[in-house]
PDB file of C-alpha atoms and ligand atoms in Angstrom:
ATOM      1  CA  MET A1083      91.974 120.127 108.163  1.00  0.00           C
ATOM      2  CA  ASN A1084      95.596 119.658 107.515  1.00  0.00           C
ATOM      3  CA  LYS A1085      96.371 119.466 104.050  1.00  0.00           C
ATOM      4  CA  VAL A1086      98.650 115.441 103.706  1.00  0.00           C
ATOM      5  CA  LYS A1087     101.396 116.642 101.324  1.00  0.00           C
ATOM      6  CA  LEU A1088     101.140 113.378  98.437  1.00  0.00           C
ATOM      7  CA  GLY A1089     104.259 112.504  96.234  1.00  0.00           C
ATOM      8  CA  VAL A1090     102.473 110.412  93.948  1.00  0.00           C
ATOM      9  CA  LEU A1091     104.533 107.967  91.273  1.00  0.00           C
ATOM     10  CA  VAL A1092     103.266 107.234  88.037  1.00  0.00           C
ATOM     11  CA  SER A1093     104.661 104.709  84.808  1.00  0.00           C
ATOM     12  CA  GLY A1094     102.030 105.713  82.040  1.00  0.00           C
ATOM     13  CA  ARG A1095      98.197 107.636  81.348  1.00  0.00           C
ATOM     14  CA  GLY A1096      97.615 108.685  84.979  1.00  0.00           C
ATOM     15  CA  SER A1097      93.694 108.184  84.933  1.00  0.00           C
ATOM     16  CA  ASN A1098      93.877 107.869  88.591  1.00  0.00           C
ATOM     17  CA  LEU A1099      96.457 110.704  88.801  1.00  0.00           C
ATOM     18  CA  GLN A1100      93.783 113.333  87.414  1.00  0.00           C
ATOM     19  CA  ALA A1101      90.857 111.927  89.812  1.00  0.00           C
ATOM     20  CA  ILE A1102      92.707 112.937  92.426  1.00  0.00           C
ATOM     21  CA  ILE A1103      93.919 115.773  91.053  1.00  0.00           C
ATOM     22  CA  ASP A1104      90.504 116.802  90.619  1.00  0.00           C
ATOM     23  CA  ASN A1105      89.274 115.609  93.325  1.00  0.00           C
ATOM     24  CA  ILE A1106      92.149 118.422  95.196  1.00  0.00           C
ATOM     25  CA  GLU A1107      90.378 121.059  92.703  1.00  0.00           C
ATOM     26  CA  LYS A1108      86.571 120.283  94.074  1.00  0.00           C
ATOM     27  CA  GLY A1109      87.556 120.918  97.904  1.00  0.00           C
ATOM     28  CA  SER A1110      86.638 116.897  98.277  1.00  0.00           C
ATOM     29  CA  LEU A1111      90.197 115.721  98.787  1.00  0.00           C
ATOM     30  CA  SER A1112      92.415 117.370 101.756  1.00  0.00           C
ATOM     31  CA  ALA A1113      95.682 116.974 100.352  1.00  0.00           C
ATOM     32  CA  GLU A1114      97.904 118.645  97.674  1.00  0.00           C
ATOM     33  CA  ILE A1115     100.212 117.316  94.851  1.00  0.00           C
ATOM     34  CA  ALA A1116     103.633 117.783  96.506  1.00  0.00           C
ATOM     35  CA  VAL A1117     105.592 116.213  93.487  1.00  0.00           C
ATOM     36  CA  VAL A1118     104.312 113.515  90.740  1.00  0.00           C
ATOM     37  CA  ILE A1119     107.134 110.924  89.684  1.00  0.00           C
ATOM     38  CA  SER A1120     107.266 109.283  86.354  1.00  0.00           C
ATOM     39  CA  ASP A1121     109.520 106.095  85.807  1.00  0.00           C
ATOM     40  CA  GLN A1122     109.067 106.659  81.966  1.00  0.00           C
ATOM     41  CA  ALA A1123     109.680 110.070  80.431  1.00  0.00           C
ATOM     42  CA  ASP A1124     106.918 109.686  78.484  1.00  0.00           C
ATOM     43  CA  ALA A1125     104.218 109.048  80.781  1.00  0.00           C
ATOM     44  CA  PHE A1126     100.449 111.444  79.775  1.00  0.00           C
ATOM     45  CA  SER A1127     100.591 111.385  83.787  1.00  0.00           C
ATOM     46  CA  LEU A1128     103.823 113.991  83.791  1.00  0.00           C
ATOM     47  CA  GLU A1129     101.733 116.541  80.946  1.00  0.00           C
ATOM     48  CA  ARG A1130      98.154 115.721  83.121  1.00  0.00           C
ATOM     49  CA  ALA A1131     100.594 117.194  86.323  1.00  0.00           C
ATOM     50  CA  ARG A1132     102.065 120.284  84.397  1.00  0.00           C
ATOM     51  CA  LYS A1133      98.677 121.357  83.545  1.00  0.00           C
ATOM     52  CA  HIS A1134      97.701 121.639  87.092  1.00  0.00           C
ATOM     53  CA  ASN A1135     101.389 123.429  87.851  1.00  0.00           C
ATOM     54  CA  ILE A1136     102.816 120.520  89.875  1.00  0.00           C
ATOM     55  CA  PRO A1137     105.984 119.584  90.207  1.00  0.00           C
ATOM     56  CA  ALA A1138     106.810 116.895  87.724  1.00  0.00           C
ATOM     57  CA  VAL A1139     110.643 114.277  87.418  1.00  0.00           C
ATOM     58  CA  HIS A1140     110.704 112.055  85.355  1.00  0.00           C
ATOM     59  CA  ILE A1141     113.131 109.778  87.129  1.00  0.00           C
ATOM     60  CA  SER A1142     114.571 107.111  85.020  1.00  0.00           C
ATOM     61  CA  ALA A1143     115.422 103.550  85.589  1.00  0.00           C
ATOM     62  CA  LYS A1144     117.651 102.948  83.630  1.00  0.00           C
ATOM     63  CA  GLY A1145     120.679 102.000  84.601  1.00  0.00           C
ATOM     64  CA  TYR A1146     119.160 100.198  87.407  1.00  0.00           C
ATOM     65  CA  LYS A1147     118.794  97.116  86.724  1.00  0.00           C
ATOM     66  CA  GLY A1148     119.253  94.315  89.983  1.00  0.00           C
ATOM     67  CA  LYS A1149     119.702  97.745  91.715  1.00  0.00           C
ATOM     68  CA  ARG A1150     115.861  97.612  92.411  1.00  0.00           C
ATOM     69  CA  ASP A1151     117.214  99.318  95.542  1.00  0.00           C
ATOM     70  CA  GLU A1152     119.491 101.938  94.557  1.00  0.00           C
ATOM     71  CA  TYR A1153     116.812 102.801  91.713  1.00  0.00           C
ATOM     72  CA  ASP A1154     114.319 103.263  94.786  1.00  0.00           C
ATOM     73  CA  GLY A1155     116.944 104.924  96.940  1.00  0.00           C
ATOM     74  CA  LEU A1156     116.768 108.319  93.966  1.00  0.00           C
ATOM     75  CA  LEU A1157     112.807 108.757  94.749  1.00  0.00           C
ATOM     76  CA  VAL A1158     112.876 108.357  98.706  1.00  0.00           C
ATOM     77  CA  GLU A1159     115.731 111.293  97.871  1.00  0.00           C
ATOM     78  CA  GLU A1160     113.110 113.213  95.849  1.00  0.00           C
ATOM     79  CA  LEU A1161     110.134 112.096  98.209  1.00  0.00           C
ATOM     80  CA  ARG A1162     111.618 113.826 101.505  1.00  0.00           C
ATOM     81  CA  LYS A1163     113.533 116.681  98.993  1.00  0.00           C
ATOM     82  CA  ARG A1164     109.063 118.299  98.145  1.00  0.00           C
ATOM     83  CA  GLY A1165     108.587 117.412 102.272  1.00  0.00           C
ATOM     84  CA  VAL A1166     106.268 114.438 101.038  1.00  0.00           C
ATOM     85  CA  GLU A1167     103.787 112.564 103.495  1.00  0.00           C
ATOM     86  CA  LEU A1168     102.308 110.266 102.407  1.00  0.00           C
ATOM     87  CA  VAL A1169     103.324 108.022  99.092  1.00  0.00           C
ATOM     88  CA  ILE A1170     100.553 107.247  96.326  1.00  0.00           C
ATOM     89  CA  LEU A1171     101.465 104.398  93.576  1.00  0.00           C
ATOM     90  CA  ALA A1172      98.334 105.125  90.652  1.00  0.00           C
ATOM     91  CA  GLY A1173     100.012 103.089  87.952  1.00  0.00           C
ATOM     92  CA  PHE A1174     103.423 102.683  88.953  1.00  0.00           C
ATOM     93  CA  MET A1175     104.481  99.614  87.484  1.00  0.00           C
ATOM     94  CA  ARG A1176     107.622  98.943  89.832  1.00  0.00           C
ATOM     95  CA  ILE A1177     108.119  96.472  92.036  1.00  0.00           C
ATOM     96  CA  ILE A1178     109.286  98.501  94.902  1.00  0.00           C
ATOM     97  CA  THR A1179     112.253  97.432  97.503  1.00  0.00           C
ATOM     98  CA  PRO A1180     112.759  97.860 101.916  1.00  0.00           C
ATOM     99  CA  THR A1181     114.262 101.035 100.753  1.00  0.00           C
ATOM    100  CA  LEU A1182     111.235 103.249  99.969  1.00  0.00           C
ATOM    101  CA  ILE A1183     109.130 100.435 102.072  1.00  0.00           C
ATOM    102  CA  LYS A1184     110.941 101.483 104.982  1.00  0.00           C
ATOM    103  CA  ALA A1185     111.482 104.828 104.559  1.00  0.00           C
ATOM    104  CA  PHE A1186     107.221 105.698 104.599  1.00  0.00           C
ATOM    105  CA  PRO A1187     106.259 102.945 106.932  1.00  0.00           C
ATOM    106  CA  TYR A1188     102.195 102.055 106.392  1.00  0.00           C
ATOM    107  CA  ARG A1189     102.811 105.830 104.759  1.00  0.00           C
ATOM    108  CA  ILE A1190     102.749 104.033 100.837  1.00  0.00           C
ATOM    109  CA  MET A1191      98.803 102.702  99.337  1.00  0.00           C
ATOM    110  CA  ASN A1192      99.178 101.640  95.823  1.00  0.00           C
ATOM    111  CA  ILE A1193      96.078 101.002  94.343  1.00  0.00           C
ATOM    112  CA  HIS A1194      95.172  97.455  92.605  1.00  0.00           C
ATOM    113  CA  PRO A1195      92.620  96.485  89.637  1.00  0.00           C
ATOM    114  CA  ALA A1196      91.628  93.232  91.122  1.00  0.00           C
ATOM    115  CA  LEU A1197      89.964  91.920  94.512  1.00  0.00           C
ATOM    116  CA  LEU A1198      93.733  90.775  96.592  1.00  0.00           C
ATOM    117  CA  PRO A1199      94.736  88.476  97.781  1.00  0.00           C
ATOM    118  CA  SER A1200      93.296  87.052  94.616  1.00  0.00           C
ATOM    119  CA  PHE A1201      94.597  88.295  91.348  1.00  0.00           C
ATOM    120  CA  PRO A1202      97.799  89.419  92.204  1.00  0.00           C
ATOM    121  CA  GLY A1203     100.569  90.251  89.741  1.00  0.00           C
ATOM    122  CA  LEU A1204      99.400  91.903  86.049  1.00  0.00           C
ATOM    123  CA  HIS A1205      96.882  91.546  83.396  1.00  0.00           C
ATOM    124  CA  VAL A1206      94.525  91.083  85.865  1.00  0.00           C
ATOM    125  CA  GLN A1207      91.349  92.089  84.511  1.00  0.00           C
ATOM    126  CA  LYS A1208      92.131  89.420  81.584  1.00  0.00           C
ATOM    127  CA  ALA A1209      93.147  86.718  84.194  1.00  0.00           C
ATOM    128  CA  ALA A1210      89.663  86.982  85.624  1.00  0.00           C
ATOM    129  CA  ILE A1211      87.236  87.313  82.846  1.00  0.00           C
ATOM    130  CA  GLU A1212      89.310  83.764  81.993  1.00  0.00           C
ATOM    131  CA  HIS A1213      89.010  82.226  85.730  1.00  0.00           C
ATOM    132  CA  GLY A1214      85.327  82.861  85.141  1.00  0.00           C
ATOM    133  CA  VAL A1215      84.291  84.564  88.299  1.00  0.00           C
ATOM    134  CA  ARG A1216      81.591  86.469  88.965  1.00  0.00           C
ATOM    135  CA  PHE A1217      82.497  90.310  90.618  1.00  0.00           C
ATOM    136  CA  SER A1218      85.605  91.509  90.867  1.00  0.00           C
ATOM    137  CA  GLY A1219      87.264  94.682  91.885  1.00  0.00           C
ATOM    138  CA  CYS A1220      89.435  97.004  92.544  1.00  0.00           C
ATOM    139  CA  THR A1221      91.575  97.782  96.225  1.00  0.00           C
ATOM    140  CA  VAL A1222      93.885 100.049  97.548  1.00  0.00           C
ATOM    141  CA  HIS A1223      96.108  98.939 100.321  1.00  0.00           C
ATOM    142  CA  PHE A1224      99.549 100.254 102.150  1.00  0.00           C
ATOM    143  CA  GLY A1225     102.335  99.026 100.055  1.00  0.00           C
ATOM    144  CA  ASP A1226     104.428  96.056 102.143  1.00  0.00           C
ATOM    145  CA  GLU A1227     107.399  94.388 100.413  1.00  0.00           C
ATOM    146  CA  GLY A1228     105.056  91.721  98.821  1.00  0.00           C
ATOM    147  CA  MET A1229     103.814  91.897  95.513  1.00  0.00           C
ATOM    148  CA  ASP A1230     100.118  93.834  96.157  1.00  0.00           C
ATOM    149  CA  THR A1231     100.012  92.193 100.084  1.00  0.00           C
ATOM    150  CA  GLY A1232     100.206  94.918 102.082  1.00  0.00           C
ATOM    151  CA  PRO A1233      97.609  95.154 104.583  1.00  0.00           C
ATOM    152  CA  ILE A1234      94.145  96.334 102.435  1.00  0.00           C
ATOM    153  CA  ILE A1235      92.424  99.761 102.938  1.00  0.00           C
ATOM    154  CA  ILE A1236      89.411  99.396 101.528  1.00  0.00           C
ATOM    155  CA  GLN A1237      88.064  98.004  98.092  1.00  0.00           C
ATOM    156  CA  ALA A1238      85.172  98.041  95.154  1.00  0.00           C
ATOM    157  CA  VAL A1239      83.365  95.133  93.788  1.00  0.00           C
ATOM    158  CA  VAL A1240      82.156  95.217  89.726  1.00  0.00           C
ATOM    159  CA  PRO A1241      80.415  92.687  88.786  1.00  0.00           C
ATOM    160  CA  VAL A1242      81.872  89.978  86.112  1.00  0.00           C
ATOM    161  CA  LEU A1243      79.468  90.403  82.579  1.00  0.00           C
ATOM    162  CA  ASP A1244      79.205  87.159  80.176  1.00  0.00           C
ATOM    163  CA  ASN A1245      80.019  89.969  77.567  1.00  0.00           C
ATOM    164  CA  ASP A1246      82.678  90.649  79.385  1.00  0.00           C
ATOM    165  CA  THR A1247      85.877  91.892  77.824  1.00  0.00           C
ATOM    166  CA  GLU A1248      89.836  92.662  79.125  1.00  0.00           C
ATOM    167  CA  ASP A1249      88.542  96.731  78.271  1.00  0.00           C
ATOM    168  CA  THR A1250      84.767  96.394  79.360  1.00  0.00           C
ATOM    169  CA  LEU A1251      85.714  95.485  82.442  1.00  0.00           C
ATOM    170  CA  SER A1252      88.673  97.192  82.550  1.00  0.00           C
ATOM    171  CA  SER A1253      86.735 100.266  82.495  1.00  0.00           C
ATOM    172  CA  ARG A1254      83.974  99.229  84.871  1.00  0.00           C
ATOM    173  CA  ILE A1255      86.677  98.876  87.502  1.00  0.00           C
ATOM    174  CA  LEU A1256      88.706 102.186  86.278  1.00  0.00           C
ATOM    175  CA  ALA A1257      85.843 104.120  86.896  1.00  0.00           C
ATOM    176  CA  GLN A1258      85.163 102.485  91.394  1.00  0.00           C
ATOM    177  CA  GLU A1259      89.610 102.972  91.467  1.00  0.00           C
ATOM    178  CA  HIS A1260      88.946 107.044  90.458  1.00  0.00           C
ATOM    179  CA  LYS A1261      86.516 106.818  93.385  1.00  0.00           C
ATOM    180  CA  ILE A1262      88.206 104.639  96.334  1.00  0.00           C
ATOM    181  CA  PHE A1263      91.720 106.268  95.906  1.00  0.00           C
ATOM    182  CA  SER A1264      89.999 109.278  96.738  1.00  0.00           C
ATOM    183  CA  ARG A1265      88.478 108.248  99.590  1.00  0.00           C
ATOM    184  CA  ALA A1266      90.829 105.980 101.325  1.00  0.00           C
ATOM    185  CA  ILE A1267      93.312 108.941 100.931  1.00  0.00           C
ATOM    186  CA  GLN A1268      90.756 111.625 103.182  1.00  0.00           C
ATOM    187  CA  LEU A1269      91.141 108.793 105.517  1.00  0.00           C
ATOM    188  CA  TYR A1270      94.329 109.182 105.728  1.00  0.00           C
ATOM    189  CA  ALA A1271      93.859 112.703 105.978  1.00  0.00           C
ATOM    190  CA  GLU A1272      91.571 112.576 108.507  1.00  0.00           C
ATOM    191  CA  GLY A1273      93.440 110.229 110.777  1.00  0.00           C
ATOM    192  CA  ARG A1274      90.542 107.551 110.491  1.00  0.00           C
ATOM    193  CA  LEU A1275      92.949 104.850 109.572  1.00  0.00           C
ATOM    194  CA  THR A1276      94.708 101.918 112.402  1.00  0.00           C
ATOM    195  CA  ILE A1277      97.020  99.114 111.681  1.00  0.00           C
ATOM    196  CA  LYS A1278      95.573  95.817 113.574  1.00  0.00           C
ATOM    197  CA  GLY A1279      97.838  93.151 112.813  1.00  0.00           C
ATOM    198  CA  ARG A1280      97.506  92.657 109.027  1.00  0.00           C
ATOM    199  CA  ARG A1281      93.932  94.543 109.148  1.00  0.00           C
ATOM    200  CA  VAL A1282      93.302  98.410 108.490  1.00  0.00           C
ATOM    201  CA  VAL A1283      90.402  99.571 111.353  1.00  0.00           C
ATOM    202  CA  VAL A1284      88.782 103.149 110.116  1.00  0.00           C
ATOM    203  CA  THR A1285      88.003 104.675 113.403  1.00  0.00           C
ATOM    204  CA  GLY A1286      85.199 106.935 114.238  1.00  0.00           C
ATOM    205  CA  SER A1287      83.176 105.401 110.905  1.00  0.00           C
ATOM    206  CA  GLU A1288      80.345 105.607 110.761  1.00  0.00           C
ATOM    207  CA  ASP A1289      79.569 104.904 107.585  1.00  0.00           C
ATOM    208  CA  LYS A1290      81.146 101.811 105.802  1.00  0.00           C
ATOM    209  CA  GLY A1291      84.643 101.765 107.268  1.00  0.00           C
ATOM    210  CA  GLY A1292      86.467 100.150 104.555  1.00  0.00           C
ATOM    211  CA  GLN A1293      83.971  98.141 102.373  1.00  0.00           C
ATOM    212  CA  PHE A1294      82.645 100.082  99.475  1.00  0.00           C
ATOM    213  CA  LEU A1295      79.829  98.033  97.866  1.00  0.00           C
ATOM    214  CA  ILE A1296      78.513  99.202  94.499  1.00  0.00           C
ATOM    215  CA  ASN A1297      75.220  98.666  93.286  1.00  0.00           C
ATOM    216  CA  PRO A1298      75.951  97.746  89.707  1.00  0.00           C
TER     217      PRO A1298
HETATM  218  C1  GAR B2600      95.192 101.260  86.512  1.00  0.00           C
HETATM  219  O1  GAR B2600      93.999 100.262  87.158  1.00  0.00           O
HETATM  220  C2  GAR B2600      95.891 100.528  88.000  1.00  0.00           C
HETATM  221  O2  GAR B2600      94.912 100.069  89.370  1.00  0.00           O
HETATM  222  C3  GAR B2600      96.757  99.593  87.614  1.00  0.00           C
HETATM  223  O3  GAR B2600      97.710 100.412  86.570  1.00  0.00           O
HETATM  224  C4  GAR B2600      96.700 101.246  85.932  1.00  0.00           C
HETATM  225  C5  GAR B2600      97.313 102.568  85.418  1.00  0.00           C
HETATM  226  O4  GAR B2600      96.234 103.142  84.911  1.00  0.00           O
HETATM  227  N1  GAR B2600      97.731  99.427  88.304  1.00  0.00           N
HETATM  228  C6  GAR B2600      98.452  97.834  88.480  1.00  0.00           C
HETATM  229  O5  GAR B2600      98.371  97.058  87.911  1.00  0.00           O
HETATM  230  C7  GAR B2600      99.342  97.988  89.845  1.00  0.00           C
HETATM  231  N2  GAR B2600     100.268  96.832  89.973  1.00  0.00           N
HETATM  232  P1  GAR B2600      96.421 105.023  85.021  1.00  0.00           P
HETATM  233  O6  GAR B2600      97.628 105.013  84.884  1.00  0.00           O
HETATM  234  O7  GAR B2600      95.220 105.556  84.857  1.00  0.00           O
HETATM  235  O8  GAR B2600      95.898 105.307  86.262  1.00  0.00           O
END
């Protein structure tokens, strides 16, 4: 099977990036990472990439305040130069613009630590606890022009326990993020994702399609 060429955009510690690297190295994900790009110079993600001999690039956002589209133009240039086919937002803490979205239509995947469309935005694990929901989880979706609004590919569900803190819920969710992100990328690599309206249909599916229900 063809290996899909990934460009991974990051801002921080990169545990999702690490899970993707590990799955590629184990042979369970038909992909290769052409480049990891961070908007933060000191992102631990960059170190993780270098450790695995993956090109790691810092593109500073300094001087691009109010010029997000110009910054995204730099991303597009770097991604194209590396022959990237699918862009992975793995904890990339910037709002992306049409410049990036139009350059990679339905070729941008984001992971979000909540069951969208509930709890878009930031600090969503805390928001889920405060709201009193009994279940939360994570979502892999295609990037579009809204914030956390694009077509949903896979979701995983976890319980919210009475004694949960932001940290305990975040780590329960993160464990599932590490599974479903690679799974979504693998479905893409296998050519099994079709968009119908705003639904993502998983074709050739003898399993549960885009659902991924976790048994706690
Ligand atoms: C993850 O929980 C990811 O879902 C979240 O940032 C974390 C990054 O962790 N992303 C967002 O909130 C995007 N809106 P990581 O750097 O260890 O992968």
